[in-house]
CSV table of C-alpha atoms in Angstrom, one decimal:
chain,number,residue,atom,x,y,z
L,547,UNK,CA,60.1,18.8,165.0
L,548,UNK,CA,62.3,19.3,168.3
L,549,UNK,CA,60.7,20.2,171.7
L,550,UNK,CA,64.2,22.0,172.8
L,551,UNK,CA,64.3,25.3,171.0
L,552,UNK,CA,67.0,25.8,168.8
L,553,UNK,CA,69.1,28.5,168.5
L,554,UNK,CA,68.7,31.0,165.4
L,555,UNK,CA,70.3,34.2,164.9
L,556,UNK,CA,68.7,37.4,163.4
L,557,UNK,CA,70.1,37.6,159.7
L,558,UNK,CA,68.3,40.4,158.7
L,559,UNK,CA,65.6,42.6,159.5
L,560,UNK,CA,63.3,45.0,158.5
L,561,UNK,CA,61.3,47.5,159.8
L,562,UNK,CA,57.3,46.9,158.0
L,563,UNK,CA,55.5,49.5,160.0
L,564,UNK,CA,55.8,51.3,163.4
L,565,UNK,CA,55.1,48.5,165.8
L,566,UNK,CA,55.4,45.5,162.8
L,567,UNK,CA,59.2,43.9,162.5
L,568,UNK,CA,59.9,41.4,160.0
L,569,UNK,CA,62.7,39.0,160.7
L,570,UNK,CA,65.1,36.4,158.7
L,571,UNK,CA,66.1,33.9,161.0
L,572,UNK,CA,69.4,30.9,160.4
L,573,UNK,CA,70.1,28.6,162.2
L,574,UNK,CA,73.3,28.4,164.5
L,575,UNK,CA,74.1,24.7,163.8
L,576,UNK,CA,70.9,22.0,163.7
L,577,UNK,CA,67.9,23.2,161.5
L,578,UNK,CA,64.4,23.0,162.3
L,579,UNK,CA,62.8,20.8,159.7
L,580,UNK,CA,61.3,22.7,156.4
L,581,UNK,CA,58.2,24.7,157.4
L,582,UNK,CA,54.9,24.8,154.9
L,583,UNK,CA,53.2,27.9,154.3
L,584,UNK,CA,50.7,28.4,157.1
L,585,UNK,CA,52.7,26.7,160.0
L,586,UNK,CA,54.2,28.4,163.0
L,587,UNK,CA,57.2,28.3,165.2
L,588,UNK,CA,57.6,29.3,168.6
L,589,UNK,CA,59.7,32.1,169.1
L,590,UNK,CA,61.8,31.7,172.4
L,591,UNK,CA,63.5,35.6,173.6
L,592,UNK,CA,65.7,34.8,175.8
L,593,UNK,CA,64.9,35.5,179.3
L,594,UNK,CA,61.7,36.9,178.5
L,595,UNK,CA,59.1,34.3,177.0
L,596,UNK,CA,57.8,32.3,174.2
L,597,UNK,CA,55.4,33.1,171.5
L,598,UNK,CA,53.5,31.1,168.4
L,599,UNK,CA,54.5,33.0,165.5
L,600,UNK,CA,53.4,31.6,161.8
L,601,UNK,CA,56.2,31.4,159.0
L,602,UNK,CA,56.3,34.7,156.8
L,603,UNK,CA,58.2,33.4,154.1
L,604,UNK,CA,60.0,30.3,153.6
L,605,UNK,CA,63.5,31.2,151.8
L,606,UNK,CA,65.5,27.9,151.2
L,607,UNK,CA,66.1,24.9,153.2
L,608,UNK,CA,67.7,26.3,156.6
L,609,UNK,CA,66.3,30.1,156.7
L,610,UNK,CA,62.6,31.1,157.9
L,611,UNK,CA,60.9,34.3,158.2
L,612,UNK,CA,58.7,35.7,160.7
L,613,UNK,CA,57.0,38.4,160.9
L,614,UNK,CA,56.3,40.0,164.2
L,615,UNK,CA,54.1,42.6,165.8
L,616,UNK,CA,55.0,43.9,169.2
L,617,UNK,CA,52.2,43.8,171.1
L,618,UNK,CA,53.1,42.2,174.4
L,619,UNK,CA,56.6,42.0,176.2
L,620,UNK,CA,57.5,39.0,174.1
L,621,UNK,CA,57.2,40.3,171.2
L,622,UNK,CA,58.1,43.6,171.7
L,623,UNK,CA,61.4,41.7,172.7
L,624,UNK,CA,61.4,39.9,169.5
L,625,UNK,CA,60.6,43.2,167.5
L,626,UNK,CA,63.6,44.8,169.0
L,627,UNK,CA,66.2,42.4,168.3
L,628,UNK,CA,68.9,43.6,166.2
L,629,UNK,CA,70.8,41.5,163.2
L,630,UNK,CA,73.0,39.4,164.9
L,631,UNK,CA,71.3,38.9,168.1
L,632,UNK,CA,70.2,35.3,169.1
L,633,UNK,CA,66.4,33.4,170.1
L,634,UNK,CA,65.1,29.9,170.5
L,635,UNK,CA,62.9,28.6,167.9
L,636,UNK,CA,60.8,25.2,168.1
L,637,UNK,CA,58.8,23.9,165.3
L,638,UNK,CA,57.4,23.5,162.5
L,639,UNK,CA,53.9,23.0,163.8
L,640,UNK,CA,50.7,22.7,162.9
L,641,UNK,CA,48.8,22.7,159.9
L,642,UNK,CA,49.0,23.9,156.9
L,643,UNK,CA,47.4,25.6,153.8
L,644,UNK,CA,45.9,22.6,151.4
L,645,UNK,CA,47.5,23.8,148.3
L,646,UNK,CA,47.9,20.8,146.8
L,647,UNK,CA,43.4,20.2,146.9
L,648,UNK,CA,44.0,24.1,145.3
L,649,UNK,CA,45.6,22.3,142.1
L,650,UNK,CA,43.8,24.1,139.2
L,651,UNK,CA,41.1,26.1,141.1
L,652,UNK,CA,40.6,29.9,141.3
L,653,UNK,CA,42.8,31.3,144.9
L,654,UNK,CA,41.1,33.9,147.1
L,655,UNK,CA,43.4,35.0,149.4
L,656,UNK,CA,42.0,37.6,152.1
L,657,UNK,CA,43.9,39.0,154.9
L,658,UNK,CA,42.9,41.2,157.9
L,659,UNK,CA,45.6,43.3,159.3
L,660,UNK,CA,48.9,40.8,160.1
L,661,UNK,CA,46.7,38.0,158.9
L,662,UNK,CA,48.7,38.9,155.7
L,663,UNK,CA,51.7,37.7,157.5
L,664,UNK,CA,51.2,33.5,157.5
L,665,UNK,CA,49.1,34.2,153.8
L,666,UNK,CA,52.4,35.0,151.5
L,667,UNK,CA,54.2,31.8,151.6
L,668,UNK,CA,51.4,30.6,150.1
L,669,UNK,CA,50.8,33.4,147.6
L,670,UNK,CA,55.1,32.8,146.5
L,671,UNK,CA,54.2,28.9,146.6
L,672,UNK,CA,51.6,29.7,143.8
L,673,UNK,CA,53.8,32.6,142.1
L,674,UNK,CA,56.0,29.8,141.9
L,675,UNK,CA,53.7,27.5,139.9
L,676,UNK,CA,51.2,30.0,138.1
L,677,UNK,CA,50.1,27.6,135.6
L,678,UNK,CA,49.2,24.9,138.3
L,679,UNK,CA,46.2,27.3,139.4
L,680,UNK,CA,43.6,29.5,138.4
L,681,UNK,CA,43.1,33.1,139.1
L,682,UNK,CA,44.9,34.5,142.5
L,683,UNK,CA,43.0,37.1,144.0
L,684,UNK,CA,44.7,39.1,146.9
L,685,UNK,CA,42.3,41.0,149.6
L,686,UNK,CA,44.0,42.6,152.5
L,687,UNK,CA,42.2,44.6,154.9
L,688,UNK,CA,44.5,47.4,157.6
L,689,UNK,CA,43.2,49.5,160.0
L,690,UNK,CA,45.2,52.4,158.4
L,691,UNK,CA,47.4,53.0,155.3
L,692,UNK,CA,50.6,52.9,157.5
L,693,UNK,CA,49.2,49.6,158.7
L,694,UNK,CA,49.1,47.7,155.2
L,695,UNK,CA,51.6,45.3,154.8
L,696,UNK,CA,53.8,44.4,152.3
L,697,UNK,CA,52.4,46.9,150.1
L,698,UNK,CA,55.3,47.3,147.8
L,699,UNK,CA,54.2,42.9,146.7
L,700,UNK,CA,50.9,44.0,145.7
L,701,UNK,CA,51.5,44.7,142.2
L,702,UNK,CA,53.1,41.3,141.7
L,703,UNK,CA,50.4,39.7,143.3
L,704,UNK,CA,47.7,41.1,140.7
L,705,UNK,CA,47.5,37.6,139.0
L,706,UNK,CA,44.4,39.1,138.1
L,707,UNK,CA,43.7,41.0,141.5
L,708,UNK,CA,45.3,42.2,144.6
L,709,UNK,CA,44.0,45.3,146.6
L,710,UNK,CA,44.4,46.5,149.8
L,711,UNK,CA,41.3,48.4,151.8
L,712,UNK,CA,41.4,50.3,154.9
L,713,UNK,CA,39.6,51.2,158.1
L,714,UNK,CA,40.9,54.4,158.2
L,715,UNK,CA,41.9,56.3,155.6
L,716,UNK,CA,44.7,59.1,155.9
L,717,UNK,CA,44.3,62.2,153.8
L,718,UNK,CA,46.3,61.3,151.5
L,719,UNK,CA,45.2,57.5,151.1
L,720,UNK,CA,43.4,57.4,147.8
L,721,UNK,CA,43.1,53.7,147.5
L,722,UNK,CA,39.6,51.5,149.0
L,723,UNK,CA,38.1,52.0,152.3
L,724,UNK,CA,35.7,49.6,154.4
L,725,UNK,CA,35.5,46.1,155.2
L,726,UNK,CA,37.7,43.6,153.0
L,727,UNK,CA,34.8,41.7,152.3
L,728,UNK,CA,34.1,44.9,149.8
L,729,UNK,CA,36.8,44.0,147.5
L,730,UNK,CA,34.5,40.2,147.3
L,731,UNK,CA,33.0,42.3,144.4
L,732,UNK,CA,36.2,43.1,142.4
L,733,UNK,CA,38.2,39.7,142.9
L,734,UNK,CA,37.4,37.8,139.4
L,735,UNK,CA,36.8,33.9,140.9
L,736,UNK,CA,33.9,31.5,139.9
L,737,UNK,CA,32.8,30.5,143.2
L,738,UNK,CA,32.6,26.9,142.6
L,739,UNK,CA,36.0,26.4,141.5
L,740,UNK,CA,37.2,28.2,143.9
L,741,UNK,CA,39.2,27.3,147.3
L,742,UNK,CA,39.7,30.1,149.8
L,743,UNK,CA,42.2,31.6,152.7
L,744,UNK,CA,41.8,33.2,155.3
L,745,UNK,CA,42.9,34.8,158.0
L,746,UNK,CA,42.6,37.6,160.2
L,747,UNK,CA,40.5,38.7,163.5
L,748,UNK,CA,38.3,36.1,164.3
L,749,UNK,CA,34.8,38.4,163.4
L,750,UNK,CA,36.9,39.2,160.4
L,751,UNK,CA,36.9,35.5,159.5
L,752,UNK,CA,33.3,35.0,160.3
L,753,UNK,CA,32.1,37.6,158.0
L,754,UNK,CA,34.7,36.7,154.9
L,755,UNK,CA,33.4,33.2,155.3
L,756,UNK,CA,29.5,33.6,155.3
L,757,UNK,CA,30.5,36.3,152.5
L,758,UNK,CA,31.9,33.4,150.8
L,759,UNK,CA,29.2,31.0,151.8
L,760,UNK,CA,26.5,33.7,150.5
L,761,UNK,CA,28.7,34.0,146.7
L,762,UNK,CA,28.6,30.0,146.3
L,763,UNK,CA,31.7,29.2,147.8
L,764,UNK,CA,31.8,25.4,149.4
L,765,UNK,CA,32.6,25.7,153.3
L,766,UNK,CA,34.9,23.0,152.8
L,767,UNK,CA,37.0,24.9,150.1
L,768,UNK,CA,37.6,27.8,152.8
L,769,UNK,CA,40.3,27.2,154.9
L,770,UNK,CA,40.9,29.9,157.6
L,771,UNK,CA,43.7,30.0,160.5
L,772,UNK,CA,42.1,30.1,164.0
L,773,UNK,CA,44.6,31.6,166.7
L,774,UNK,CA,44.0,30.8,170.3
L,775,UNK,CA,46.3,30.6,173.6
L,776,UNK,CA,49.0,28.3,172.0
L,777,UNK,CA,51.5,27.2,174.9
L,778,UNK,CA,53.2,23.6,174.5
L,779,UNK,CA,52.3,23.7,170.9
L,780,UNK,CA,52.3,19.9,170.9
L,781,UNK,CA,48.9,19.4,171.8
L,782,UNK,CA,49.5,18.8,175.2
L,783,UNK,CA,48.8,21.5,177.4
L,784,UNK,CA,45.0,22.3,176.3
L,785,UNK,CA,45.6,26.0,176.4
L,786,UNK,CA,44.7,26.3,172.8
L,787,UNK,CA,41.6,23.7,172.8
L,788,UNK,CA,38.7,24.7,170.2
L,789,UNK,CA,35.8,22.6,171.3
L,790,UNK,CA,37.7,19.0,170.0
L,791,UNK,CA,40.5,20.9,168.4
L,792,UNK,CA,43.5,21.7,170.1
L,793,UNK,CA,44.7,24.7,167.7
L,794,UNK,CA,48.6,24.0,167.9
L,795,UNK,CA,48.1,20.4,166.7
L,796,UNK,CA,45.1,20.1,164.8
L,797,UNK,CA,44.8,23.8,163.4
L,798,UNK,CA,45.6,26.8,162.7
L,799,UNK,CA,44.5,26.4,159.8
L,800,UNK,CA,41.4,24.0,159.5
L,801,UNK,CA,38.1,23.7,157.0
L,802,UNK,CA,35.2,26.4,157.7
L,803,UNK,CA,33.2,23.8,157.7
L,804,UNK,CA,34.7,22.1,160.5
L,805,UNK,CA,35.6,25.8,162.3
L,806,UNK,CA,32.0,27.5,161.6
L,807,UNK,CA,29.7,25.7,164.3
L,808,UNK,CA,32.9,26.2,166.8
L,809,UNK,CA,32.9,30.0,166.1
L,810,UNK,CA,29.8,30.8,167.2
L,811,UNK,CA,30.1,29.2,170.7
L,812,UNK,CA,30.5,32.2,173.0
L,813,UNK,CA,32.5,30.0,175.5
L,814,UNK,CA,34.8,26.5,174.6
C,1017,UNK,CA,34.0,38.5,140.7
C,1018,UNK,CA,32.3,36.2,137.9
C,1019,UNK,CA,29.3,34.9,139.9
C,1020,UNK,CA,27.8,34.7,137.0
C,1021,UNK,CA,30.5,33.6,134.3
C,1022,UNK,CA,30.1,35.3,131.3
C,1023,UNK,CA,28.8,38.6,132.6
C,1024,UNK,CA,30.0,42.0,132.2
C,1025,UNK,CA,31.7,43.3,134.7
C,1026,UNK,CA,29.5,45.3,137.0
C,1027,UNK,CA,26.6,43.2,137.1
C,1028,UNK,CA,27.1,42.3,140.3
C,1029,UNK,CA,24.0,44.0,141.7
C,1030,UNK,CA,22.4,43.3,138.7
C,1031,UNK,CA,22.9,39.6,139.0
C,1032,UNK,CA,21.2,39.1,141.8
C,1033,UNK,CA,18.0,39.8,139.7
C,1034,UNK,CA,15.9,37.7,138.0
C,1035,UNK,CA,16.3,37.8,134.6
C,1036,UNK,CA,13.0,39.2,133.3
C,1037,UNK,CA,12.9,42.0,136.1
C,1038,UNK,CA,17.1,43.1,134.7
C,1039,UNK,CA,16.1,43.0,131.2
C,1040,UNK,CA,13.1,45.7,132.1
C,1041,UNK,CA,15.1,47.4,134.5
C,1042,UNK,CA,18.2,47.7,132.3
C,1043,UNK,CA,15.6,49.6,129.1
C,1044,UNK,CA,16.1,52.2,131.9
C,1045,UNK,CA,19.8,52.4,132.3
C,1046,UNK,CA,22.4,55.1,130.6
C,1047,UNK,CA,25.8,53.9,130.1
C,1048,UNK,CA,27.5,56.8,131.3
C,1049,UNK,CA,31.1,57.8,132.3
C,1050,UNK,CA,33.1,60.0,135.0
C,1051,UNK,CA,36.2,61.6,134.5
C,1052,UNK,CA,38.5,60.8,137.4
C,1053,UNK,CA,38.6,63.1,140.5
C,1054,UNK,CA,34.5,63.8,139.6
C,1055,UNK,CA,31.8,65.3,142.3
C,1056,UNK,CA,29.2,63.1,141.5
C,1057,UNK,CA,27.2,64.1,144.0
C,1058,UNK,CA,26.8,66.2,147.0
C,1059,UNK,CA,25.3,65.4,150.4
C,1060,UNK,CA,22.4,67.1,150.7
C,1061,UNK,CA,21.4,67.3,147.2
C,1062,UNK,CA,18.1,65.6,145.9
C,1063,UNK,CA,18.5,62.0,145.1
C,1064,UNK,CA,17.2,61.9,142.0
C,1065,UNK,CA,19.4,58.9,140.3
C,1066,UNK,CA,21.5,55.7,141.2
C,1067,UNK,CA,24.5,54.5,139.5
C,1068,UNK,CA,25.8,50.6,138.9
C,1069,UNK,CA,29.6,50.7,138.4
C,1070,UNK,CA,30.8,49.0,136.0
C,1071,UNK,CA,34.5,49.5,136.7
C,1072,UNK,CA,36.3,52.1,138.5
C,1073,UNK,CA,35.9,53.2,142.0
C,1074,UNK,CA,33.9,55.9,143.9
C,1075,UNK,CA,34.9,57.5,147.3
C,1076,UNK,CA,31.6,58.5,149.3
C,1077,UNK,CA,33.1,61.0,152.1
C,1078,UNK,CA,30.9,63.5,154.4
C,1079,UNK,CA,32.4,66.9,154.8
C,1080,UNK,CA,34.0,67.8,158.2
C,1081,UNK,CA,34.5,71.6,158.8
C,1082,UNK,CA,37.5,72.7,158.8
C,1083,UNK,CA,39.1,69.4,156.9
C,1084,UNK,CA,37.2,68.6,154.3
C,1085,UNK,CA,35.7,65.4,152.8
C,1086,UNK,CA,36.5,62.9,155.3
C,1087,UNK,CA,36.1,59.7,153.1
C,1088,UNK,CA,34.2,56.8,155.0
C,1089,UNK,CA,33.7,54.2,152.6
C,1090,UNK,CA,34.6,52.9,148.4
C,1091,UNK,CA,32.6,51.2,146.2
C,1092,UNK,CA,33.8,49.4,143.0
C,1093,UNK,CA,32.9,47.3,140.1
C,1094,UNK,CA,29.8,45.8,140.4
C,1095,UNK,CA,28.7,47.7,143.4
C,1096,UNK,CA,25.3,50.1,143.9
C,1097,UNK,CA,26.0,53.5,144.3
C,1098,UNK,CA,23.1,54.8,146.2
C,1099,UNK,CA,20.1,54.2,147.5
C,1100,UNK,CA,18.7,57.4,149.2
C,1101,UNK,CA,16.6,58.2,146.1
C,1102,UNK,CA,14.3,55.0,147.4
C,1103,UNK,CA,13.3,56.4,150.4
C,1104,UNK,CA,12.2,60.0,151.6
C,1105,UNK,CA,13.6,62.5,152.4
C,1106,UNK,CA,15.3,61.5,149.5
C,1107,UNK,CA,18.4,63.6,149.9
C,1108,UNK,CA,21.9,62.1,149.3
C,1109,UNK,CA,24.0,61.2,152.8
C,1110,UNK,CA,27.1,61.6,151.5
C,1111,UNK,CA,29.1,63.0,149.3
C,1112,UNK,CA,30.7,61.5,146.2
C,1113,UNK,CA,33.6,61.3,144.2
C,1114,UNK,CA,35.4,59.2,141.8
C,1115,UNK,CA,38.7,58.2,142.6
C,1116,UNK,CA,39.6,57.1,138.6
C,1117,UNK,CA,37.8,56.7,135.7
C,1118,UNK,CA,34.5,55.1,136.3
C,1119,UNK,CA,32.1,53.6,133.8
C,1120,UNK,CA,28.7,52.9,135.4
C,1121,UNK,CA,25.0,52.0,134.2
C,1122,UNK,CA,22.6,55.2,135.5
C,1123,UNK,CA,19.0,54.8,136.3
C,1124,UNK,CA,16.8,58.1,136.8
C,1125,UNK,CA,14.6,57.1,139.9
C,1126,UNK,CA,11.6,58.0,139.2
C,1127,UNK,CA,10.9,56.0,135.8
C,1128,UNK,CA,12.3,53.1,138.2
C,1129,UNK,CA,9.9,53.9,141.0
C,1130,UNK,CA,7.0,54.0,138.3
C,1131,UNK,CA,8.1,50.7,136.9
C,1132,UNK,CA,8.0,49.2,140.6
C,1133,UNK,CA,5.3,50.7,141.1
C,1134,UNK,CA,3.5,49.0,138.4
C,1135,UNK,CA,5.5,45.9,138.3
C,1136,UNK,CA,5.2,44.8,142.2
C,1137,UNK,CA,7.3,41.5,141.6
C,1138,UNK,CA,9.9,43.6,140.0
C,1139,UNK,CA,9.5,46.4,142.8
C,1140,UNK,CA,9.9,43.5,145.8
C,1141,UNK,CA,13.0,42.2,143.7
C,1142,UNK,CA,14.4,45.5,143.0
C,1143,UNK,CA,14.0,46.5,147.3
C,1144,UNK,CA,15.4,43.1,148.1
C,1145,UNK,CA,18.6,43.9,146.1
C,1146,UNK,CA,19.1,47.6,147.6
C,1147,UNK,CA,18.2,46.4,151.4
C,1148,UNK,CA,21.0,43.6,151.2
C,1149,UNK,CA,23.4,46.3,149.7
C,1150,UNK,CA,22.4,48.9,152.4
C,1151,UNK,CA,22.5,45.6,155.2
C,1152,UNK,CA,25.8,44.8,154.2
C,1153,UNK,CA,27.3,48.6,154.4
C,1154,UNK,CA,25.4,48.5,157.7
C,1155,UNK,CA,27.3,45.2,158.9
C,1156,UNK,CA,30.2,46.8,157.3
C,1157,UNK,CA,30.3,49.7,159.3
C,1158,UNK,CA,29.1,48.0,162.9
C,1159,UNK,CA,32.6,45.7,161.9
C,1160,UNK,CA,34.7,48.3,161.6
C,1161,UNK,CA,33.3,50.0,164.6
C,1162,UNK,CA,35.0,47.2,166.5
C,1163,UNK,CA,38.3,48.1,165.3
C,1164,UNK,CA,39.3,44.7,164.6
C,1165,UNK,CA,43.2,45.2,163.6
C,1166,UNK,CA,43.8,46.9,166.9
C,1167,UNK,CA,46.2,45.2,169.2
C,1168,UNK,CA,44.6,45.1,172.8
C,1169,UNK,CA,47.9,44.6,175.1
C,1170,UNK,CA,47.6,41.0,174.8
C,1171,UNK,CA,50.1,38.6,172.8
C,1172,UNK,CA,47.8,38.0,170.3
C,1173,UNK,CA,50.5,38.1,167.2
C,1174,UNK,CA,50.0,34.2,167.5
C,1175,UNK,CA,50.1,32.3,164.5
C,1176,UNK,CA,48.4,35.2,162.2
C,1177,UNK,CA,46.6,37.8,163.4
């Protein structure tokens, strides 16, 4: 881990959906250390800011993946960057997704909108090793069709499920609509040997998890990733403090168990 | 989902039934199946039967002048496809359709109303079963009224959502 950002160059990118860029960053020189599925970087554009972004894909030693969604100036900077063009990265940092207590045990994976995004290095870390696990179940949740993610994965994500359900539903959308806790009743799991991820909106997150919670589903075998105001990502600013967690350092991604009586605090 | 391992698929209304009250329910049900792209049935119609899918998926839509079915909400394997034949006025609310194939257990409602009726343990079971369904749509919908995925001007591509 380095506290100076280093810089990366834009390698490729691609367009995912009107306001969602995903890009393949390489180092200039020095390499970041290897990045496990659920941690972040922060993404240095020059001249206009830093923001915590989680890894997308991990593709070999030296390269990472984010995947952006320009929402503010910093990332609409980072959105518009072409290949070629240059940013500061720091990281790895954070926590990560506890595959290895996943060894052998049915996989819900459930999404909310770019929540997707820091889900799929797991979902290619388990592709990866199919026999090591049990059934993967993929649950993403958009606000439209031309929101959804990744779409064109799906079908090799069906290890026995993977759906995608929208808010919104264009006339031409002739897949699921509502809530992704919906698709709960589709995804084939036995909820005691299950372990679960999650990520999304935070009331998204809630609602998967007591979904969970309600099917049999051990708080301690659903891990979510909790996003707050992450600054110095080293722990030491207190921007992103959780009650006793400060999210860059000891999440994002932490045990419901520990998260749930934190989530409904109206104020930390 | 395999809640309860071992079960058919589409029991997941079902399950949550105690045994006895399923097995008495189920001497009710007609396995039936719908062609894809089927109008099961029509908002304003009399809700006279409930279905329990056993796979496929069904689109429930209300029709907006002037564009059609405006679909609002799927349900799939396992799930209860309505519940207005419980209550009066007993008219459907929506519309619906299936989106492929669909195989699904059917239940006229009034023989199940009569065995509730005279089976109170059953009936409380059987009304337990439909309100969580109908308070989950209704959580559901109040969720999605809050247009989640929305980005509100604020950084907030942070480290996932």
């Amino acid at each position: 881990m380095t506290l100076t950002p280093l810089p990366y160059r834009v390698v490729d990118r691609r367009d995912e959906t009107h306001d969602t860029v995903t890009l393949v960053l390489e180092p200039a020189g020095e390499a970041l250390g290897s990045f496990a599925p659920g941690q972040f970087a922060m993404l240095y554009a020059f001249g206009v800011g830093e923001v915590p972004v989680s890894v997308s894909r991990i593709p070999g030693e030296r390269r990472i993946t984010h995947t952006v969604r320009a929402v503010g100036a910093v990332t609409r900077a980072l959105c518009g960057l072409r290949t070629g063009a240059w940013l500061g990265v720091r990281g790895p940092f954070g926590t990560c997704w506890d595959l290895a207590a996943a060894r052998g045990r049915d996989l819900l994976v459930v999404a909310g909108g770019i929540g997707i995004a820091p889900l799929r290095p797991l979902i290619d870390a388990v592709l990866a090793e199919p026999h090591a696990y049990g059934r993967l179940n993929v649950l993403a949740g958009a606000r439209t069709p031309g929101d959804a993610l990744y779409r064109d994965e799906f079908p090799a994500w069906e290890r026995p499920f993977a759906a995608v359900t929208v808010d919104r539903p264009s006339d031409d959308w002739t897949g699921r609509v509502g809530v992704v806790t919906t698709l709960l009743g589709e995804a084939r799991f036995t909820p005691a040997g299950t372990t679960a991820f999650v990520c999304g909106p935070e009331v998204m997150i809630r609602a998967t998890a007591r979904a969970l919670v309600h099917r049999g589903v051990r708080p301690d075998r659903i891990r979510v990733s909790l996003e707050r105001n992450m600054r110095c990502a080293t722990g030491h600013c207190g921007h992103c403090q959780l009650g006793p967690l400060l999210l860059c350092r000891d999440g994002p991604v932490v045990g419901y168990d520990r998260a749930e009586p934190l989530l409904t605090v109206r104020e930390l | 989902m395999t809640a309860q391992p071992g079960g058919p698929a589409g029991e997941g209304v079902l399950a949550a039934l105690p045994a006895e009250h399923r097995g008495r329910l189920m001497a009710l049900a007609r396995d039936t199946a719908f062609p894809g792209a089927t109008r099961i049935f029509e908002e304003g119609e009399e809700a006279d039967r409930f279905w329990i899918i056993r796979s496929g998926t069904v689109a429930l839509d209300v029709h907006v002048p002037g564009r059609g079915p405006a679909v609002v909400e799927t349900v799939g394997a396992g799930g209860l496809l309505g519940w207005s034949w419980l209550c009066p006025p007993r008219l459907w609310h929506l519309g619906a359709e299936t989106r492929e194939p669909v195989r699904a257990w059917e239940f006229e409602a009034a023989p199940v109303r009569d065995l509730c009726a005279h089976n109170p343990a059953l009936g409380l079971a059987l009304v337990t079963v439909v309100a969580e369904t109908i308070g989950d749509r209704l959580r559901a919908t109040r969720t999605r009224l809050l247009d989640l995925y929305e980005p509100r001007g604020a950084e907030r591509s942070g480290t996932g959502p």
